[in-house]
Amino acid sequence: MLASHITTKQLLQKASLDLPTSGPDFVEYLERIVSDTKLPSERASSHDVRVLTPEEAHGTTADLVLLVGMDVDSWSMKLPKVPWLDAPTKLKLGMLHTDSVVRKGRHHLNHLLHAGSTVVVFDSTMEEGGGPAAPLAEWLAEAKRSGTSLTHQGAPDFLPEDAVIGSDPRRAWQYDSSETNRQWLTPRPFTMHVEEGTVRGVRSGHRGRDERQRTGLNLRTNHTLTSEVNAIHGLAMAFETRILNDRLQRQPSFTDLENGEYFPWASRAHLVSTDALSLDPTENQAGIGTRSQPEWPHLGLRKNGNSNGVSIDPRPLPPTNLTAGVLPDVLGVQSPGVHREVWSASRIQPWLTCPRQAWVTGHLRAEGDEDETEDIDHRTRGQIIHDAEAALLGAHGVPIGGMAHQSTGPFHLGSNPTPRQGWDVILTHLEQHVPWLVRNDAIATHRCRDLLGVNPESWRAHLEGDHLLAPAGRLWRLVLADYELEHASPLACEWPVAEANGSSIEIDASDDEGQPAPFRIRGNIDRVDEVILSKEMNQKAVEANLLSPEPQGGPVDLRDPKSSGPAHRWVIIRDLKTVNGPKPGEGGERHLKALFNEVQLGLYARAWELAHPGDRVIGVGVMEVGETSTHYVEIDPEIEPYLQGLSLGETTKVSRDQFRFVDDLAYESNGFRAWMYQRLQTARRAVDTAGSGHIHPVPSSSCSFCKVRSICPSSILGGDVR
C-alpha cells in the first residue's frame, strides 16, 4: 500500500492535483488504493526447509523427513487419463499399465524411508475417508504383520519428554491410548479435564492462537488468565446480547398488572424494548380514555388479558444503569454527544426508535447495501403522489415551497371547480414529469394500473390524443378526496418550516421537569388549510373570543391559546402518506401512528403557530392515499362545536381522552393542546438523549427493517428473528 500511495501521489503532483488528506475524499482515496493493491502470492522459501511431493523428493536427503499428506486424496494412485482412449484401446496399444503408478509410489516411499536420520510417518488410517495411499498402507500393514512396527513407536529425539508426558496442559502431544502397551505418538489439540467436579476444556499447543484460545476458555470458565486479552471492548461486546436478553426477560410488562391497573411511568427506567407498549394503537385501543388516571403520564392501562390502553410515549428509553468500565462504552451509555444547531422531524424520529440506529445512520452515515427490487423505490412512488398533490394545489393558486398565501378558497370554488378538471391537471403533470409511464416494462405497467387504472398502451393513446382517459386509479381517488374538503381553503404546500427571513424556527418545548428547553427545527409541511366557517358559526366564534377578524400581535400560547386572545385564523396541518391497502377495518391506522408514535405533526403544528402570529392550529392529520383515499384530522375539542356540519375530512377525537397536562388534577385541560405539548416534550427528550451521548440499542420490531442490523449484536433480540 505504501508503494501504491507513493506512486499515486507522484501522479497527482504531475497532474497538478491535490492529494486528499481528510474527510470522505480521503476515505475514498484509501478504499481505491486498497482495492487496487494486491499482495504478492509467492510462497515463503527456505534453504533449510523444503516442501516437496514424493516424486520431487526422489534423490533428496535430509536430517529430518516428515511424511505428511500422503493420504489417498493428496497422493493419488490413479492413472492419468488420455483423451479419446478407453481401456481396451490402451491395452491394444500397450499403454494400459494399471500398476505403474503404484510401483513408482513404492519406489519413492522406499527412498523417503531411508532419506534421513529421523523419519516421522503420519498415519491417517483412523481418519474417515482419508486413509493412507496404497504404497504407505502396504508398508504399514507389512510392518504390523512382521512386528517391525514396534521398533518405530515412541517420540522422536527432538521432542522433550515433558512435551509428551506430564501434567502441563499446554503439551501438544501424547501417546495414543486406544492400544495398550503401545506408544504411538498422536496430536493433543484439545482435552477435557475435571476440576472440583466441574468439566472444563483445555487448549493445547504453544502457538499464539493456542494461547488466545486458552485465554478465551479461561474467561468463560472464570479461571486465572495466563495472558492479556487483545481487545477488552471486543470481549465486552460478546456479552451485550446476554445482558440485554436478561434485562428483556425481566422487564416489567402488562402481564404483571391486574385488569384495570395502569402501567406506572416509573417502570420506564426498567424497560429495554417498547414492543409491549401501545404506541401504534388500533382504533379500539385509542378509544380507551386514560387521561383521568391520577398518576399521569403512564404507560397504558391493562383493560383485560387481550387489550391494553394507549401508552404515553416514554421514548427514548433510558440506557442501562451500569457502573463505570468498559460495558457502558460498548452499550452506548457513554459516548461523545451529538449536538446540532438545527434539527428536523426526520432526524429526531430515529432517536426515539433506537439511539444506536440513529447514531450509526444519522451521525456516522453508515448503512448496509440496498437490496435491488423489481419495483421502483417506495420513496419514488411516494414522491410521485406528493408531486401530483402539489400540481393540483399549484393549479389552484397555492404557492409551492414558498411563503403561505392568503385564503384561496376550497377547490370547488377555484379555477378548476370540478374533479374532472383537477384530474386533467394531474394528467398534464404526469405527462411532463413522469415520462417513464409510457414504457412497456413490468414496472411501468404495474404503476400505470396503480396510479391511473390503465395499462401503458391506454396511457400512450391518451397522450397521442386518440381518446380521453377515464378517471381511475390511486390519483383519481386523491382528487376526489381533495374536492370533498368543501370547507378547507389551502394556504400552503411544501411550506418550509422557517421564519420570514429564512432562519430555522425555535420550538418552545419543555423537558420532563416542565422547564423550558427550546430547540430549533427545519422541515417541510405537505399541506396547510384554513378552516372556512359559515357566517353564523364565525360570528359565534368571534363572540366566544376565539376568533378575530384582526391579526394578532404574537403567537398563541402553547398550553392555553385563549390566554393569548382570539385567533385570526384556524388552520389544519396535513401530512400526505401513501399506504398499501388499507385493508377493511384498518383505515386510519397510519393517521393514529402519526399522532401517537411520531413527532412530526406536533412539531409542524407548533412551528406554524410560531411563524404565523394569530394563527391557531385546531387540527392535524394524515391523508392516507391507497385503495381508498381519506383526509383524517384530529380536532381540537374546544373548537369542535363550531365545526359541526363542515367537510374537513374524517375527524378523530382521540387526544381529548388520552392527554392532559401533568398539573391538571381536575382533568379539564385541552387534550389536543396537551397532545401537542407532549409531542414537543418527547422530541426534546430525543434531542437530550443525543446530546448526552446515549447511543444504546433498543431491540424492537423495527430491527427487521434496520439498515445496520448486520453489525448490531442486539438486533437478534428484535424483529422477525425474535
XYZ file of C-alpha atoms in Angstrom, residues 24-722:
699
model
C -14.888 11.499 2.676
C -12.419 12.171 -0.156
C -9.573 10.728 1.913
C -11.657 7.647 2.807
C -12.494 7.128 -0.861
C -8.804 7.537 -1.723
C -7.803 4.822 0.759
C -10.539 2.487 -0.488
C -9.298 2.917 -4.035
C -5.690 2.142 -3.038
C -6.748 -0.945 -1.087
C -8.887 -2.260 -3.950
C -6.089 -1.751 -6.498
C -3.273 -3.172 -4.344
C -2.620 -6.913 -4.491
C -0.343 -8.837 -2.159
C 2.336 -10.998 -3.793
C 1.285 -14.640 -3.972
C 4.805 -16.070 -3.636
C 5.222 -18.816 -1.062
C 7.842 -18.443 1.613
C 11.024 -20.326 0.757
C 13.946 -21.549 2.848
C 17.153 -23.492 2.218
C 16.658 -25.438 5.452
C 13.022 -26.459 4.969
C 11.622 -27.826 1.721
C 8.056 -28.922 0.993
C 8.067 -31.486 -1.823
C 5.905 -34.175 -3.339
C 7.211 -37.767 -3.118
C 8.272 -37.616 -6.760
C 10.030 -34.247 -6.298
C 11.811 -35.536 -3.175
C 13.355 -38.506 -5.009
C 17.108 -38.354 -4.569
C 16.946 -35.818 -1.728
C 18.363 -36.426 1.744
C 17.709 -34.534 4.983
C 18.276 -34.653 8.719
C 14.529 -34.866 9.339
C 11.909 -36.246 6.961
C 8.188 -35.742 7.694
C 5.843 -37.905 5.636
C 2.730 -35.711 5.792
C -0.254 -35.548 3.457
C 0.267 -38.980 1.945
C -3.404 -39.949 2.067
C -5.489 -41.232 -0.817
C -6.686 -37.754 -1.756
C -3.333 -35.972 -1.645
C -1.222 -38.776 -3.175
C -3.416 -40.289 -5.853
C -2.562 -43.653 -7.416
C -4.888 -43.209 -10.379
C -3.597 -43.466 -13.926
C -3.578 -40.237 -15.927
C -6.382 -40.051 -18.445
C -5.643 -39.921 -22.168
C -8.329 -38.136 -24.192
C -10.364 -40.329 -26.577
C -8.705 -43.573 -25.411
C -10.680 -46.085 -23.377
C -9.200 -49.061 -21.506
C -9.478 -51.618 -24.391
C -7.741 -49.217 -26.763
C -4.953 -48.574 -24.265
C -4.482 -52.342 -23.814
C -4.274 -52.833 -27.568
C -1.663 -50.091 -27.852
C 0.329 -51.409 -24.904
C -0.444 -48.337 -22.783
C -2.568 -49.937 -20.051
C -0.104 -50.289 -17.151
C -2.528 -50.275 -14.222
C 0.130 -50.862 -11.572
C 2.783 -48.483 -12.859
C 1.746 -45.603 -10.598
C 1.672 -47.844 -7.517
C 5.116 -49.293 -8.350
C 6.505 -45.764 -8.712
C 4.904 -44.841 -5.412
C 6.526 -47.831 -3.661
C 9.878 -46.794 -5.065
C 9.505 -43.161 -3.907
C 8.296 -44.258 -0.466
C 11.186 -46.670 -0.016
C 13.570 -43.826 -0.803
C 11.896 -41.444 1.659
C 12.018 -44.010 4.466
C 15.796 -44.076 4.099
C 16.369 -40.411 3.168
C 17.026 -39.060 6.669
C 18.428 -39.932 10.039
C 14.978 -39.292 11.566
C 11.797 -40.119 9.689
C 8.331 -39.337 11.105
C 5.375 -41.026 9.412
C 1.894 -39.531 9.886
C -0.604 -42.394 9.761
C -4.110 -41.283 8.687
C -5.693 -44.737 8.985
C -8.106 -43.570 11.707
C -9.452 -40.697 9.604
C -12.773 -41.298 7.885
C -12.391 -41.256 4.098
C -8.795 -40.103 4.314
C -6.688 -43.231 4.820
C -3.098 -43.551 3.604
C -2.320 -44.019 -0.069
C -1.722 -47.560 -1.342
C 2.120 -47.647 -1.034
C 2.053 -46.312 2.527
C -0.887 -48.539 3.504
C 1.028 -51.594 2.230
C 4.133 -50.611 4.200
C 2.142 -50.038 7.419
C 0.319 -53.363 7.068
C 3.572 -55.251 6.444
C 5.231 -53.535 9.424
C 2.413 -54.564 11.746
C 2.350 -58.136 10.372
C 6.062 -58.636 10.767
C 6.257 -56.853 14.129
C 8.828 -54.317 12.942
C 6.353 -51.505 13.666
C 7.151 -51.873 17.370
C 10.597 -50.535 16.699
C 9.097 -47.364 15.242
C 6.985 -46.375 18.269
C 7.850 -43.649 20.739
C 8.644 -39.976 20.327
C 11.403 -38.577 18.092
C 14.550 -37.314 19.750
C 13.824 -33.624 19.121
C 10.669 -33.754 21.288
C 11.457 -33.387 25.014
C 9.797 -35.800 27.387
C 7.633 -33.123 29.055
C 6.142 -32.298 25.631
C 4.613 -35.788 25.571
C 4.289 -36.909 29.188
C 3.468 -34.777 32.199
C 0.857 -32.539 33.778
C 1.396 -29.477 31.615
C -1.990 -28.843 29.945
C -0.242 -26.999 27.133
C 1.648 -30.048 25.854
C 0.618 -30.729 22.272
C 1.442 -34.469 22.110
C 0.511 -37.648 23.908
C 0.610 -41.400 23.397
C -2.459 -42.975 21.853
C -4.471 -44.836 24.492
C -6.510 -46.928 22.046
C -3.893 -49.709 22.079
C -2.461 -50.993 25.351
C 1.289 -51.415 25.735
C 1.836 -49.237 22.665
C 3.370 -45.779 22.412
C 2.055 -44.314 19.219
C 2.526 -40.558 19.232
C -0.636 -38.587 18.488
C -1.545 -34.858 18.482
C -3.309 -33.465 21.536
C -5.089 -30.284 20.345
C -7.877 -30.227 22.935
C -8.576 -32.134 26.132
C -11.276 -32.226 28.793
C -10.402 -32.060 32.497
C -12.444 -32.497 35.654
C -11.564 -29.999 38.359
C -13.524 -29.879 41.610
C -16.439 -31.648 39.994
C -16.509 -29.289 37.006
C -15.589 -30.318 33.481
C -13.563 -27.780 31.543
C -11.803 -27.799 28.193
C -8.119 -27.026 27.741
C -6.478 -25.952 24.505
C -3.004 -27.391 23.960
C -0.111 -26.008 21.976
C 2.439 -23.214 22.215
C 1.394 -21.069 19.264
C -0.077 -17.616 19.686
C -3.505 -18.763 18.572
C -3.400 -21.581 21.142
C -2.649 -19.091 23.902
C -5.510 -16.833 22.782
C -7.931 -19.748 22.793
C -6.793 -20.752 26.291
C -7.417 -17.187 27.420
C -10.927 -17.272 25.984
C -11.724 -20.624 27.603
C -10.408 -19.409 30.962
C -12.583 -16.325 30.695
C -15.693 -18.410 30.034
C -14.990 -20.711 32.996
C -13.758 -17.910 35.302
C -10.239 -19.341 35.670
C -6.998 -17.437 36.076
C -5.761 -15.876 32.854
C -2.300 -16.722 31.577
C -2.162 -13.755 29.173
C -3.864 -10.431 28.471
C -6.887 -10.160 26.204
C -6.352 -8.494 22.839
C -9.293 -6.044 22.979
C -11.362 -5.547 26.094
C -14.126 -3.809 24.110
C -14.476 -6.766 21.776
C -14.732 -9.038 24.787
C -17.438 -6.897 26.342
C -19.366 -6.725 23.072
C -19.731 -10.508 23.147
C -21.814 -10.132 26.312
C -24.087 -7.378 25.002
C -26.779 -9.753 23.781
C -26.745 -11.755 27.020
C -27.042 -8.667 29.178
C -29.903 -7.172 27.184
C -31.676 -10.517 26.860
C -31.503 -10.950 30.625
C -32.981 -7.487 31.138
C -35.555 -8.151 28.435
C -36.777 -11.278 30.189
C -37.059 -9.427 33.497
C -38.517 -6.124 32.299
C -41.964 -5.204 33.647
C -44.942 -5.932 31.417
C -48.721 -5.730 31.329
C -48.945 -9.350 32.482
C -47.722 -8.188 35.895
C -50.802 -5.961 36.262
C -54.373 -6.650 37.230
C -57.243 -5.736 34.921
C -57.928 -2.012 35.238
C -54.449 -1.285 36.606
C -52.143 1.273 34.996
C -48.562 0.671 33.912
C -46.618 3.225 36.009
C -44.370 5.758 34.307
C -41.553 4.890 36.733
C -41.246 1.485 35.033
C -39.836 3.316 32.020
C -36.372 3.147 33.611
C -36.521 -0.675 33.592
C -37.704 -1.169 30.010
C -35.392 -2.499 27.309
C -37.920 -2.570 24.467
C -41.169 -0.750 23.712
C -42.772 -3.620 21.789
C -45.120 -4.395 24.671
C -46.436 -0.810 24.772
C -49.294 0.530 22.656
C -47.510 3.228 20.657
C -49.242 2.242 17.392
C -52.780 1.796 18.721
C -55.734 0.493 16.815
C -58.962 2.466 16.707
C -60.391 0.404 19.569
C -57.311 0.928 21.733
C -57.267 4.653 21.007
C -60.874 4.821 22.156
C -59.961 3.735 25.693
C -59.704 7.025 27.578
C -56.926 7.135 30.174
C -56.414 10.843 30.954
C -58.404 10.573 34.189
C -55.687 8.489 35.831
C -54.305 10.466 38.830
C -50.745 9.358 38.069
C -50.148 10.816 34.636
C -48.226 10.235 32.390
C -48.416 6.454 32.413
C -47.510 3.587 30.096
C -51.003 2.320 29.450
C -53.990 0.624 31.015
C -54.483 -3.108 31.174
C -58.091 -3.416 30.115
C -58.136 -7.214 30.065
C -55.867 -10.066 29.106
C -56.122 -9.275 25.394
C -56.333 -5.482 25.231
C -54.302 -2.591 26.601
C -54.819 1.137 26.501
C -52.631 3.689 24.749
C -49.185 4.292 26.239
C -47.927 7.832 26.667
C -44.705 7.872 24.685
C -41.755 7.175 27.054
C -39.082 7.187 24.357
C -36.166 7.345 24.082
C -35.800 4.709 26.786
C -33.015 5.444 29.276
C -29.812 3.394 28.915
C -28.815 0.503 31.131
C -27.628 1.730 34.515
C -24.084 0.351 34.653
C -21.095 1.294 36.757
C -18.037 2.824 35.148
C -15.996 0.489 32.983
C -15.935 -0.939 29.506
C -19.550 -2.176 29.420
C -21.055 1.339 29.366
C -18.845 2.135 26.373
C -19.979 -0.953 24.471
C -23.654 -0.498 25.297
C -23.543 3.131 24.254
C -24.095 4.624 27.697
C -21.033 6.847 27.473
C -20.013 8.354 24.151
C -19.471 11.791 22.620
C -22.787 13.551 22.256
C -24.433 14.600 19.011
C -25.106 18.336 19.091
C -26.934 20.045 16.249
C -27.939 23.659 15.952
C -30.983 22.747 13.876
C -32.971 19.509 13.995
C -35.707 18.067 11.821
C -38.541 15.639 12.450
C -36.842 13.027 10.270
C -33.659 13.263 12.366
C -35.458 13.197 15.698
C -37.678 10.178 14.981
C -34.827 7.604 14.741
C -33.575 8.679 18.175
C -36.970 7.698 19.551
C -36.894 4.283 17.895
C -33.282 3.290 18.657
C -30.461 5.681 19.626
C -27.825 3.305 18.248
C -29.505 3.193 14.853
C -29.869 6.984 14.827
C -26.212 7.473 15.720
C -24.847 4.998 13.153
C -27.085 6.019 10.249
C -27.623 9.705 11.008
C -24.306 10.727 12.562
C -21.803 8.225 11.132
C -23.810 7.940 7.881
C -23.267 4.180 7.748
C -25.800 1.804 6.249
C -25.976 -1.599 4.635
C -26.126 -2.299 0.943
C -29.518 -1.631 -0.570
C -31.340 -4.658 -1.918
C -32.418 -4.465 -5.513
C -36.160 -4.802 -6.023
C -38.275 -5.413 -9.087
C -40.350 -2.297 -8.371
C -39.479 1.373 -8.133
C -38.241 2.597 -4.790
C -41.072 3.285 -2.347
C -39.697 6.802 -1.869
C -40.007 7.433 -5.603
C -43.594 6.208 -5.581
C -44.401 8.458 -2.635
C -42.744 11.401 -4.363
C -44.968 10.908 -7.421
C -48.042 11.177 -5.190
C -46.649 14.234 -3.401
C -45.803 15.963 -6.666
C -49.262 15.228 -8.055
C -50.861 16.811 -4.992
C -48.526 19.794 -5.345
C -49.513 20.177 -9.013
C -53.186 20.160 -8.049
C -52.641 22.774 -5.340
C -50.441 24.854 -7.615
C -53.165 24.971 -10.258
C -55.494 26.208 -7.500
C -53.201 29.168 -6.820
C -51.347 27.839 -3.786
C -47.596 28.656 -3.706
C -45.401 25.547 -3.744
C -42.495 25.611 -1.325
C -42.881 29.304 -0.588
C -44.490 31.584 1.952
C -48.098 30.983 2.903
C -50.748 32.512 0.666
C -53.925 34.253 1.629
C -57.037 32.117 1.540
C -57.609 30.663 -1.934
C -60.952 29.082 -1.124
C -61.926 25.407 -1.430
C -61.237 23.503 -4.636
C -64.848 23.539 -5.806
C -64.792 27.360 -5.764
C -61.440 27.747 -7.524
C -60.222 27.898 -11.106
C -60.805 24.141 -11.532
C -64.155 23.706 -9.805
C -64.855 20.087 -10.816
C -62.939 16.904 -10.000
C -62.640 16.196 -13.724
C -60.732 19.449 -14.209
C -58.484 18.540 -11.298
C -57.946 15.158 -12.958
C -56.793 16.896 -16.134
C -54.259 18.874 -14.082
C -52.845 15.610 -12.706
C -52.595 14.062 -16.187
C -50.750 17.094 -17.528
C -48.313 16.875 -14.639
C -47.631 13.171 -15.281
C -47.091 13.804 -18.981
C -44.449 16.425 -18.218
C -42.673 14.901 -15.214
C -43.179 11.100 -15.274
C -42.289 10.118 -18.855
C -41.341 6.515 -17.998
C -45.001 5.532 -17.533
C -45.285 5.015 -21.312
C -42.776 2.153 -21.300
C -43.859 -1.461 -21.688
C -41.793 -2.968 -18.874
C -43.338 -4.582 -15.819
C -42.682 -1.623 -13.509
C -44.392 0.897 -15.803
C -47.324 -1.475 -16.367
C -47.827 -2.030 -12.650
C -47.522 1.646 -11.730
C -49.796 2.732 -14.585
C -52.523 0.470 -13.272
C -51.892 1.594 -9.707
C -51.808 5.343 -10.382
C -54.173 5.679 -13.355
C -56.103 2.406 -13.531
C -54.966 1.685 -17.122
C -52.086 -0.009 -18.937
C -49.257 1.878 -20.689
C -50.922 1.387 -24.090
C -54.017 3.304 -22.970
C -51.832 5.991 -21.405
C -49.895 6.421 -24.658
C -53.154 6.580 -26.615
C -54.325 9.373 -24.322
C -51.087 11.299 -24.813
C -51.402 10.935 -28.583
C -54.967 12.274 -28.488
C -56.677 9.060 -29.602
C -59.078 9.025 -26.641
C -59.666 10.643 -23.253
C -58.543 8.742 -20.198
C -61.386 7.856 -17.839
C -60.734 8.858 -14.210
C -59.459 5.889 -12.187
C -56.607 4.711 -10.025
C -54.906 6.000 -6.924
C -54.532 9.546 -8.269
C -58.233 9.859 -9.095
C -59.084 8.856 -5.540
C -56.636 11.548 -4.399
C -58.506 14.149 -6.470
C -61.898 13.074 -5.119
C -60.652 13.260 -1.525
C -59.336 16.793 -2.078
C -62.580 18.031 -3.642
C -64.596 16.644 -0.720
C -62.947 19.227 1.579
C -65.552 21.892 0.879
C -64.732 23.959 3.973
C -60.926 23.805 3.812
C -59.043 26.518 1.963
C -55.417 25.566 1.125
C -52.863 28.094 2.366
C -49.526 26.420 1.639
C -47.957 23.367 0.040
C -44.482 22.079 0.944
C -44.157 25.073 3.252
C -40.551 25.339 4.529
C -40.518 25.418 8.318
C -38.712 28.721 8.725
C -39.120 32.314 9.794
C -39.871 35.035 7.250
C -36.132 35.740 6.996
C -35.378 32.079 6.217
C -33.924 31.142 9.604
C -34.997 28.000 11.429
C -37.796 28.143 13.989
C -37.152 27.804 17.707
C -39.704 25.431 19.249
C -40.773 26.362 22.787
C -40.617 22.823 24.174
C -40.190 21.752 27.796
C -38.173 18.971 29.389
C -39.556 16.203 31.613
C -39.401 18.516 34.634
C -41.515 21.109 32.854
C -38.648 23.562 32.476
C -38.259 25.478 29.182
C -35.923 23.616 26.809
C -36.239 25.116 23.325
C -34.558 23.765 20.192
C -34.606 24.738 16.530
C -36.080 22.743 13.643
C -36.481 22.792 9.879
C -38.656 20.780 7.535
C -41.464 20.964 5.014
C -45.193 20.752 5.686
C -47.074 18.930 2.944
C -50.244 20.978 3.188
C -51.828 23.657 5.379
C -55.555 24.502 5.210
C -57.604 27.335 6.645
C -60.997 26.413 8.065
C -63.870 28.236 6.311
C -66.767 28.788 8.714
C -70.296 29.732 7.932
C -71.230 33.315 8.796
C -73.290 32.101 11.726
C -70.531 29.959 13.218
C -67.923 32.622 12.520
C -69.989 35.133 14.479
C -70.362 32.706 17.394
C -66.604 32.105 17.449
C -65.972 35.857 17.498
C -68.444 36.293 20.347
C -66.712 33.488 22.269
C -63.422 35.379 21.885
C -61.941 32.502 19.846
C -61.700 34.318 16.508
C -60.970 37.858 15.476
C -61.039 39.486 12.049
C -57.927 41.444 13.002
C -54.414 39.908 13.028
C -52.897 39.338 16.469
C -49.560 40.553 17.732
C -47.929 37.304 18.878
C -48.171 33.516 18.688
C -50.907 31.758 20.611
C -49.921 30.247 23.938
C -48.980 26.573 23.749
C -50.910 25.468 26.834
C -53.805 27.931 26.865
C -54.459 29.583 23.485
C -57.368 31.632 24.865
C -54.995 33.481 27.188
C -53.338 34.991 24.094
C -56.577 36.453 22.842
C -58.671 35.408 19.850
C -57.011 33.789 16.848
C -57.045 35.375 13.421
C -57.299 32.069 11.534
C -57.979 28.441 12.349
C -55.701 26.136 10.382
C -55.198 22.405 9.862
C -51.792 20.781 9.308
C -51.894 17.803 6.950
C -49.298 15.192 6.019
C -49.695 13.014 2.930
C -48.820 9.320 3.244
C -49.067 6.539 0.661
C -50.296 3.258 2.122
C -50.769 -0.283 0.896
C -54.476 -1.003 1.087
C -55.694 -0.220 3.620
C -57.446 -3.493 4.401
C -61.046 -3.344 5.633
C -61.093 -2.086 9.202
C -57.523 -0.743 9.051
C -58.269 2.679 7.607
C -56.917 5.476 9.769
C -54.171 3.406 11.404
C -51.484 5.426 9.629
C -53.140 8.567 10.989
C -53.100 7.160 14.531
C -49.441 6.227 14.153
C -48.642 9.816 13.205
C -50.438 11.013 16.339
C -49.042 8.584 18.912
C -45.772 7.246 17.509
C -44.323 10.139 15.507
C -43.494 13.731 16.470
C -43.725 15.342 13.035
C -47.315 16.619 13.221
C -46.818 18.080 16.688
C -43.606 19.854 15.697
C -45.079 21.233 12.494
C -48.260 22.406 14.198
C -46.357 24.438 16.767
C -43.867 25.694 14.159
C -46.731 27.103 12.075
C -48.196 28.915 15.087
C -44.827 30.430 15.965
C -44.160 31.545 12.390
C -47.673 32.961 11.871
C -48.748 35.013 14.883
C -52.501 34.914 15.299
C -52.953 31.514 13.627
C -54.217 28.695 15.809
C -53.796 25.083 14.733
C -57.092 23.386 15.536
C -56.443 20.126 13.718
C -53.714 17.844 12.412
C -53.938 14.693 10.387
C -52.737 12.343 7.708
C -54.138 11.932 4.235
C -53.934 8.204 3.502
C -53.610 7.613 -0.247
C -54.169 3.982 -1.193
C -57.004 1.780 -2.415
C -59.131 4.401 -0.718
C -58.014 7.975 -0.066
C -59.165 9.795 3.041
C -58.238 13.015 4.804
C -58.116 12.264 8.537
C -57.953 15.127 11.003
C -57.669 15.189 14.795
C -59.769 18.129 16.040
C -59.234 20.470 18.983
C -62.177 19.709 21.336
C -62.507 23.383 22.276
C -63.131 24.292 18.622
C -65.184 21.236 17.644
C -68.620 22.747 18.436
C -68.018 25.396 15.779
C -67.127 22.821 13.109
C -70.376 20.888 13.070
C -71.501 20.048 9.559
C -68.251 21.153 7.907
C -66.465 18.968 5.354
C -62.908 18.944 6.679
C -62.212 15.242 6.325
C -62.876 12.286 8.593
C -62.448 13.642 12.112
C -60.986 11.766 15.065
C -61.215 12.665 18.746
C -58.600 10.526 20.473
C -56.363 13.202 22.006
C -59.100 14.554 24.281
C -59.400 11.196 26.052
C -55.684 10.400 26.289
C -53.765 13.579 27.063
C -53.776 16.230 29.746
C -51.250 18.471 31.426
C -49.468 16.989 34.433
C -50.631 19.752 36.779
C -54.268 19.426 35.671
C -55.695 17.416 38.547
C -59.253 18.341 37.584
C -58.832 16.653 34.168
C -60.261 19.699 32.376
C -57.304 20.776 30.231
C -57.482 20.827 26.451
C -56.455 17.325 25.316
C -55.376 18.488 21.863
C -53.046 21.171 23.253
C -51.757 18.661 25.823
C -51.028 16.246 22.971
C -49.038 18.936 21.152
C -47.165 19.785 24.369
C -46.341 16.110 24.959
C -45.088 15.602 21.392
C -42.732 18.565 21.781
C -41.597 17.186 25.131
C -40.877 13.786 23.563
C -38.882 15.437 20.775
C -36.915 17.415 23.371
C -36.156 14.154 25.186
C -34.704 12.749 21.956
C -32.533 15.843 21.492
C -31.277 15.497 25.080
C -30.510 11.801 24.558
C -28.425 12.620 21.502
C -26.607 15.417 23.299
C -25.830 13.301 26.368
C -24.097 10.651 24.260
C -26.549 7.839 24.990
C -26.401 5.618 21.905
C -27.636 2.376 23.467
C -29.547 -0.223 21.433
C -33.303 -0.669 21.850
C -34.280 -4.035 20.308
C -37.791 -3.976 18.883
C -39.832 -4.967 15.853
C -38.106 -2.191 13.906
C -34.918 -4.307 13.879
C -36.393 -6.171 10.901
C -36.028 -3.038 8.785
C -32.905 -1.535 10.371
C -30.188 -0.723 7.840
C -27.389 -1.567 10.283
C -28.806 -4.689 11.930
C -25.942 -6.783 10.496
C -23.428 -5.015 12.772
C -25.642 -4.785 15.870
C -25.450 -7.781 18.249
C -28.742 -6.798 19.894
C -30.731 -6.989 16.652
C -31.196 -10.719 17.227
C -33.454 -9.815 20.174
C -35.846 -7.841 17.962
C -37.509 -8.100 14.602
C -38.575 -11.303 12.895
C -35.828 -13.387 14.495
C -37.129 -12.811 17.985
